[in-house]
Short mmCIF file of C-alpha atoms in Angstrom, two decimals:
data_model
loop_
_atom_site.label_atom_id
_atom_site.label_comp_id
_atom_site.label_asym_id
_atom_site.label_seq_id
_atom_site.Cartn_x
_atom_site.Cartn_y
_atom_site.Cartn_z
CA UNK A 1 29.27 -7.52 22.18
CA UNK A 2 32.17 -6.26 20.07
CA UNK A 3 31.45 -4.22 16.93
CA UNK A 4 32.89 -7.00 14.76
CA UNK A 5 30.57 -9.62 16.26
CA UNK A 6 27.49 -7.86 14.86
CA UNK A 7 28.60 -8.64 11.32
CA UNK A 8 27.23 -6.61 8.43
CA UNK A 9 24.34 -4.46 9.69
CA UNK A 10 21.53 -2.83 7.69
CA UNK A 11 19.95 0.32 9.09
CA UNK A 12 16.46 0.26 7.59
CA UNK A 13 15.32 3.83 6.97
CA UNK A 14 12.99 5.79 4.72
CA UNK A 15 10.32 3.37 3.62
CA UNK A 16 6.90 4.16 2.17
CA UNK A 17 4.96 5.59 5.12
CA UNK A 18 3.85 9.16 5.73
CA UNK A 19 6.73 9.34 8.22
CA UNK A 20 9.43 8.73 5.60
CA UNK A 21 11.09 12.11 6.18
CA UNK A 22 11.43 11.51 9.92
CA UNK A 23 12.63 7.95 9.35
CA UNK A 24 15.45 9.19 7.12
CA UNK A 25 16.54 11.55 9.91
CA UNK A 26 16.36 8.78 12.51
CA UNK A 27 18.23 6.32 10.32
CA UNK A 28 20.98 8.78 9.47
CA UNK A 29 21.63 9.41 13.15
CA UNK A 30 21.70 5.70 13.98
CA UNK A 31 23.96 4.91 11.01
CA UNK A 32 26.48 7.57 12.00
CA UNK A 33 26.45 6.41 15.64
CA UNK A 34 27.01 2.75 14.78
CA UNK A 35 29.76 3.53 12.29
CA UNK A 36 31.48 5.75 14.87
CA UNK A 37 31.71 2.70 17.13
CA UNK A 38 33.22 0.51 14.41
CA UNK A 39 30.08 -1.35 13.34
CA UNK A 40 29.94 -2.38 9.65
CA UNK A 41 26.63 -0.56 9.18
CA UNK A 42 24.98 0.45 5.90
CA UNK A 43 21.86 2.42 4.97
CA UNK A 44 19.04 0.38 3.41
CA UNK A 45 15.83 1.98 2.14
CA UNK A 46 13.04 -0.61 1.59
CA UNK A 47 11.26 1.86 -0.68
CA UNK A 48 14.18 1.66 -3.11
CA UNK A 49 15.51 -1.87 -2.61
CA UNK A 50 13.96 -5.32 -2.29
CA UNK A 51 14.25 -6.77 1.22
CA UNK A 52 15.47 -10.03 -0.34
CA UNK A 53 18.74 -8.17 -1.01
CA UNK A 54 19.46 -8.27 2.71
CA UNK A 55 20.08 -12.01 2.52
CA UNK A 56 21.89 -11.85 -0.82
CA UNK A 57 24.23 -9.07 0.36
CA UNK A 58 25.14 -10.89 3.56
CA UNK A 59 23.51 -8.67 6.18
CA UNK A 60 23.49 -10.33 9.60
CA UNK A 61 21.33 -7.89 11.59
CA UNK A 62 18.87 -5.07 10.96
CA UNK A 63 18.38 -1.92 12.97
CA UNK A 64 14.81 -0.84 12.17
CA UNK A 65 14.65 2.96 12.00
CA UNK A 66 11.43 2.88 9.97
CA UNK A 67 8.35 4.62 11.37
CA UNK A 68 4.66 4.00 10.69
CA UNK A 69 3.17 1.61 8.19
CA UNK A 70 5.42 -0.74 6.18
CA UNK A 71 8.04 -0.59 8.91
CA UNK A 72 6.54 -0.40 12.39
CA UNK A 73 3.42 -2.49 11.76
CA UNK A 74 4.73 -6.07 11.62
CA UNK A 75 5.12 -6.24 7.84
CA UNK A 76 8.89 -5.73 7.71
CA UNK A 77 9.24 -7.76 10.88
CA UNK A 78 7.47 -10.68 9.19
CA UNK A 79 9.73 -10.44 6.14
CA UNK A 80 12.82 -10.49 8.36
CA UNK A 81 11.46 -13.52 10.20
CA UNK A 82 11.19 -15.34 6.86
CA UNK A 83 14.71 -14.26 5.93
CA UNK A 84 16.02 -15.30 9.34
CA UNK A 85 17.72 -11.93 9.98
CA UNK A 86 17.47 -10.66 13.60
CA UNK A 87 16.06 -7.15 13.97
CA UNK A 88 15.65 -4.51 16.64
CA UNK A 89 12.37 -3.83 18.40
CA UNK A 90 9.16 -5.75 18.81
CA UNK A 91 8.12 -8.84 16.87
CA UNK A 92 5.33 -9.33 14.36
CA UNK A 93 2.31 -9.53 16.67
CA UNK A 94 3.31 -6.78 19.11
CA UNK A 95 4.21 -4.45 16.23
CA UNK A 96 0.91 -5.11 14.45
CA UNK A 97 -1.14 -4.47 17.58
CA UNK A 98 0.77 -1.38 18.74
CA UNK A 99 0.53 0.41 15.37
CA UNK A 100 -3.26 0.14 15.64
CA UNK A 101 -4.38 2.54 18.35
CA UNK A 102 -7.81 0.91 18.62
CA UNK A 103 -6.45 -2.63 19.02
CA UNK A 104 -3.97 -1.31 21.58
CA UNK A 105 -6.80 0.25 23.57
CA UNK A 106 -8.80 -2.98 23.48
CA UNK A 107 -5.90 -4.94 24.94
CA UNK A 108 -5.15 -2.30 27.56
CA UNK A 109 -8.78 -2.01 28.62
CA UNK A 110 -8.98 -5.80 28.99
CA UNK A 111 -5.92 -5.64 31.25
CA UNK A 112 -7.25 -2.77 33.36
CA UNK A 113 -4.84 -0.17 31.99
CA UNK A 114 -6.40 3.33 31.85
CA UNK A 115 -6.78 4.90 28.39
CA UNK A 116 -9.14 7.69 27.24
CA UNK A 117 -12.67 6.72 26.18
CA UNK A 118 -13.03 6.35 22.43
CA UNK A 119 -15.27 5.59 19.47
CA UNK A 120 -14.27 4.08 16.14
CA UNK A 121 -15.50 5.42 12.81
CA UNK A 122 -14.96 3.35 9.68
CA UNK A 123 -14.68 4.83 6.20
CA UNK A 124 -18.11 3.48 5.22
CA UNK A 125 -19.69 4.89 8.38
CA UNK A 126 -18.99 8.61 8.03
CA UNK A 127 -22.50 9.93 7.62
CA UNK A 128 -23.09 13.40 9.02
CA UNK A 129 -25.40 12.21 11.80
CA UNK A 130 -22.87 9.63 13.04
CA UNK A 131 -19.94 12.03 12.87
CA UNK A 132 -21.73 14.97 14.45
CA UNK A 133 -22.82 12.71 17.33
CA UNK A 134 -19.26 12.09 18.54
CA UNK A 135 -19.12 15.16 20.82
CA UNK A 136 -22.31 13.99 22.57
CA UNK A 137 -20.63 10.64 23.22
CA UNK A 138 -17.13 11.82 24.17
CA UNK A 139 -17.53 15.47 25.15
CA UNK A 140 -15.73 18.54 23.84
CA UNK A 141 -12.99 19.16 23.05
CA UNK A 142 -12.12 15.76 21.60
CA UNK A 143 -9.29 14.30 19.53
CA UNK A 144 -9.67 12.87 16.02
CA UNK A 145 -6.85 10.81 14.54
CA UNK A 146 -6.13 8.06 12.00
CA UNK A 147 -6.02 4.70 13.77
CA UNK A 148 -2.67 3.71 12.26
CA UNK A 149 -0.49 6.80 11.79
CA UNK A 150 2.26 8.23 13.97
CA UNK A 151 4.11 11.51 14.54
CA UNK A 152 0.75 13.27 15.09
CA UNK A 153 0.03 13.06 11.35
CA UNK A 154 -3.68 13.68 10.71
CA UNK A 155 -4.42 14.45 14.37
CA UNK A 156 -6.91 17.23 15.14
CA UNK A 157 -8.25 18.70 18.36
CA UNK A 158 -11.94 19.43 17.76
CA UNK A 159 -13.38 22.32 19.78
CA UNK A 160 -16.92 22.38 18.37
CA UNK A 161 -19.52 20.42 16.39
CA UNK A 162 -18.79 22.40 13.23
CA UNK A 163 -15.19 21.15 13.16
CA UNK A 164 -16.04 17.45 13.33
CA UNK A 165 -16.72 16.69 9.66
CA UNK A 166 -13.51 18.30 8.40
CA UNK A 167 -11.36 16.60 11.05
CA UNK A 168 -12.85 13.18 10.34
CA UNK A 169 -12.51 13.56 6.57
CA UNK A 170 -8.83 14.57 6.95
CA UNK A 171 -8.13 11.52 9.13
CA UNK A 172 -10.12 9.22 6.82
CA UNK A 173 -7.96 10.33 3.89
CA UNK A 174 -5.03 8.68 5.68
CA UNK A 175 -6.68 5.58 7.15
CA UNK A 176 -9.84 3.52 6.71
CA UNK A 177 -10.35 3.66 10.49
CA UNK A 178 -10.73 6.95 12.36
CA UNK A 179 -10.33 7.13 16.12
CA UNK A 180 -12.33 9.70 18.07
CA UNK A 181 -10.95 10.03 21.58
CA UNK A 182 -11.83 11.75 24.83
CA UNK A 183 -9.56 14.76 25.40
CA UNK A 184 -7.64 14.68 28.67
CA UNK A 185 -6.59 18.13 29.86
CA UNK A 186 -3.37 18.12 31.86
CA UNK A 187 0.31 17.28 31.69
CA UNK A 188 1.60 15.51 28.59
CA UNK A 189 4.42 13.08 29.30
CA UNK A 190 6.20 10.20 27.62
CA UNK A 191 8.15 7.27 29.05
CA UNK A 192 10.59 5.07 27.10
CA UNK A 193 11.24 1.41 27.92
CA UNK A 194 14.33 -0.67 27.22
CA UNK A 195 14.51 -4.46 27.36
CA UNK A 196 12.23 -7.44 27.25
CA UNK A 197 9.90 -9.19 29.69
CA UNK A 198 10.88 -9.14 33.35
CA UNK A 199 14.20 -7.45 32.56
CA UNK A 200 12.57 -4.47 30.82
CA UNK A 201 13.06 -1.13 32.59
CA UNK A 202 11.45 2.26 32.26
CA UNK A 203 13.69 5.24 31.58
CA UNK A 204 13.07 8.71 33.07
CA UNK A 205 9.72 10.30 32.26
CA UNK A 206 9.83 13.39 30.02
CA UNK A 207 7.25 16.16 30.42
CA UNK A 208 6.40 17.90 27.15
CA UNK A 209 5.44 21.57 27.09
CA UNK A 210 4.48 22.50 23.52
CA UNK A 211 3.49 25.95 22.21
CA UNK A 212 -0.20 26.47 23.07
CA UNK A 213 -0.29 22.81 24.10
CA UNK A 214 -0.08 21.75 20.46
CA UNK A 215 2.47 18.94 20.15
CA UNK A 216 1.95 18.41 16.42
CA UNK A 217 4.25 17.17 13.62
CA UNK A 218 5.88 20.59 13.19
CA UNK A 219 6.49 21.11 16.91
CA UNK A 220 7.81 17.56 17.27
CA UNK A 221 10.52 17.70 14.65
CA UNK A 222 11.10 21.09 13.11
CA UNK A 223 10.98 23.80 15.81
CA UNK A 224 12.88 24.50 18.99
CA UNK A 225 9.87 26.04 20.75
CA UNK A 226 8.75 22.84 22.49
CA UNK A 227 10.22 22.33 25.96
CA UNK A 228 11.21 18.86 27.20
CA UNK A 229 11.62 18.59 30.96
CA UNK A 230 13.92 15.87 32.32
CA UNK A 231 13.69 15.55 35.30
CA UNK A 232 9.99 15.86 34.62
CA UNK A 233 9.14 17.80 37.79
CA UNK A 234 6.01 15.76 38.55
CA UNK A 235 4.77 15.50 42.15
CA UNK A 236 6.57 12.96 44.32
CA UNK A 237 5.60 9.39 43.53
CA UNK A 238 3.87 10.17 40.22
CA UNK A 239 6.86 9.43 38.03
CA UNK A 240 7.41 6.01 39.62
CA UNK A 241 3.70 5.18 39.29
CA UNK A 242 3.72 6.14 35.61
CA UNK A 243 6.85 4.09 34.97
CA UNK A 244 5.24 1.03 36.59
CA UNK A 245 2.05 1.50 34.54
CA UNK A 246 4.03 1.95 31.31
CA UNK A 247 6.03 -1.23 31.98
CA UNK A 248 2.81 -3.17 32.46
CA UNK A 249 1.36 -1.73 29.23
CA UNK A 250 4.55 -2.63 27.33
CA UNK A 251 4.62 -6.18 28.65
CA UNK A 252 0.95 -6.99 28.03
CA UNK A 253 1.39 -6.10 24.34
CA UNK A 254 4.36 -8.47 24.21
CA UNK A 255 6.84 -5.76 23.22
CA UNK A 256 10.58 -6.31 23.25
CA UNK A 257 13.81 -4.39 22.72
CA UNK A 258 12.49 -0.90 23.21
CA UNK A 259 9.45 1.32 22.93
CA UNK A 260 7.90 4.55 24.16
CA UNK A 261 4.49 5.15 25.73
CA UNK A 262 2.70 8.50 25.51
CA UNK A 263 0.61 9.50 28.53
CA UNK A 264 -1.76 12.29 29.55
CA UNK A 265 -2.21 13.13 33.24
CA UNK A 266 -5.62 14.53 34.16
CA UNK A 267 -5.01 17.95 35.70
CA UNK A 268 -7.84 17.53 38.23
CA UNK A 269 -7.55 13.91 39.35
CA UNK A 270 -3.83 13.39 38.50
CA UNK A 271 -4.85 10.05 36.98
CA UNK A 272 -2.64 8.96 34.05
CA UNK A 273 -4.23 7.84 30.77
CA UNK A 274 -2.14 5.95 28.23
CA UNK A 275 -2.55 7.08 24.61
CA UNK A 276 -0.36 4.81 22.50
CA UNK A 277 2.83 2.77 22.35
CA UNK A 278 5.52 3.38 19.73
CA UNK A 279 7.55 0.25 18.91
CA UNK A 280 10.04 2.05 16.64
CA UNK A 281 10.47 5.48 18.25
CA UNK A 282 12.26 8.38 16.63
CA UNK A 283 16.03 8.75 16.88
CA UNK A 284 16.33 12.31 15.51
CA UNK A 285 17.89 15.34 17.19
CA UNK A 286 14.46 16.16 18.68
CA UNK A 287 13.56 12.60 19.65
CA UNK A 288 12.56 11.59 23.14
CA UNK A 289 14.09 8.15 23.73
CA UNK A 290 17.69 9.43 23.28
CA UNK A 291 16.83 12.40 25.51
CA UNK A 292 15.53 10.17 28.29
CA UNK A 293 18.43 7.73 27.89
CA UNK A 294 20.90 10.59 28.20
CA UNK A 295 19.25 11.58 31.50
CA UNK A 296 19.83 7.98 32.63
CA UNK A 297 23.52 8.20 31.69
CA UNK A 298 23.28 6.40 28.33
CA UNK A 299 24.81 8.21 25.35
CA UNK A 300 23.19 8.16 21.90
CA UNK A 301 25.95 5.88 20.59
CA UNK A 302 25.68 3.47 23.51
CA UNK A 303 21.89 3.41 23.12
CA UNK A 304 22.23 2.43 19.46
CA UNK A 305 24.72 -0.31 20.32
CA UNK A 306 22.50 -1.61 23.12
CA UNK A 307 19.49 -1.77 20.81
CA UNK A 308 21.50 -3.49 18.08
CA UNK A 309 22.73 -6.06 20.60
CA UNK A 310 19.12 -6.82 21.51
CA UNK A 311 18.17 -7.68 17.89
CA UNK A 312 16.34 -10.99 17.76
CA UNK A 313 13.65 -13.06 16.02
CA UNK A 314 10.24 -14.26 17.17
CA UNK A 315 11.23 -17.69 15.89
CA UNK A 316 14.72 -17.76 17.40
CA UNK A 317 16.67 -20.85 16.35
CA UNK A 318 14.24 -21.91 13.62
CA UNK A 319 16.12 -22.38 10.31
CA UNK A 320 15.25 -19.83 7.64
#
């Protein structure tokens, strides 16, 4: 598609989630890339402007560079469906399921896709006895995280019983549902996907080597100490097997456009366990989808154009 054929494009960035800062970085990069290729692209922050303005101001497409709640969870997608404005990434249902790590696990387990064992704690069920029993159920160390946050916000690795209460309370401050998850020791990798349905393809796997194995918010976005290995250097056949598994996981959730799946590989058994699927991945200078795309011969600018060209609606062809 030519740049002119996209019409007036809104790059949705910022928003109201805990990942606002990262979203602004992602959106700024996307905006600059699209404008450099002649696209009539404009920044649009839903935290500062009503989405109804998109229709009034004549926007024809939206590139969603929002992360987390109120952007990656189906809410904005639903509003754009009502407005009849095509948007990048997954639709309402897939976005709503993927943002919820527990719902994602339930679907994957039903489809035979391996994911770490887990237990769900709800805000009204955080008594000391229940919380302190999690290590007996899942082993130590274990991971505690909010069920619906991204960018490792609120995630804690619990090494002992005494750390459980504090970790759960910190996660519960961010979300009514707290996910306690079996810790998988081994290689941490991620695999992006581009496309929809049978035409979707997995990009090269990236192996992540973070300082002291701690790939937290700071090490994701604001330091240069984390190493990203592409090619990933995994044993022969493992990368292809992970790509096939990731494609299956992406398709069963009904995702479209693009996404990224985070995976842990058990150091002893070499079995991969899928952690979560991001339907609006980061596009910052430290982000992984552009890095993987570059290894596949796709520049940042071309990636942005390709994603914009894939913008669509769940209810394609239905009058708004």
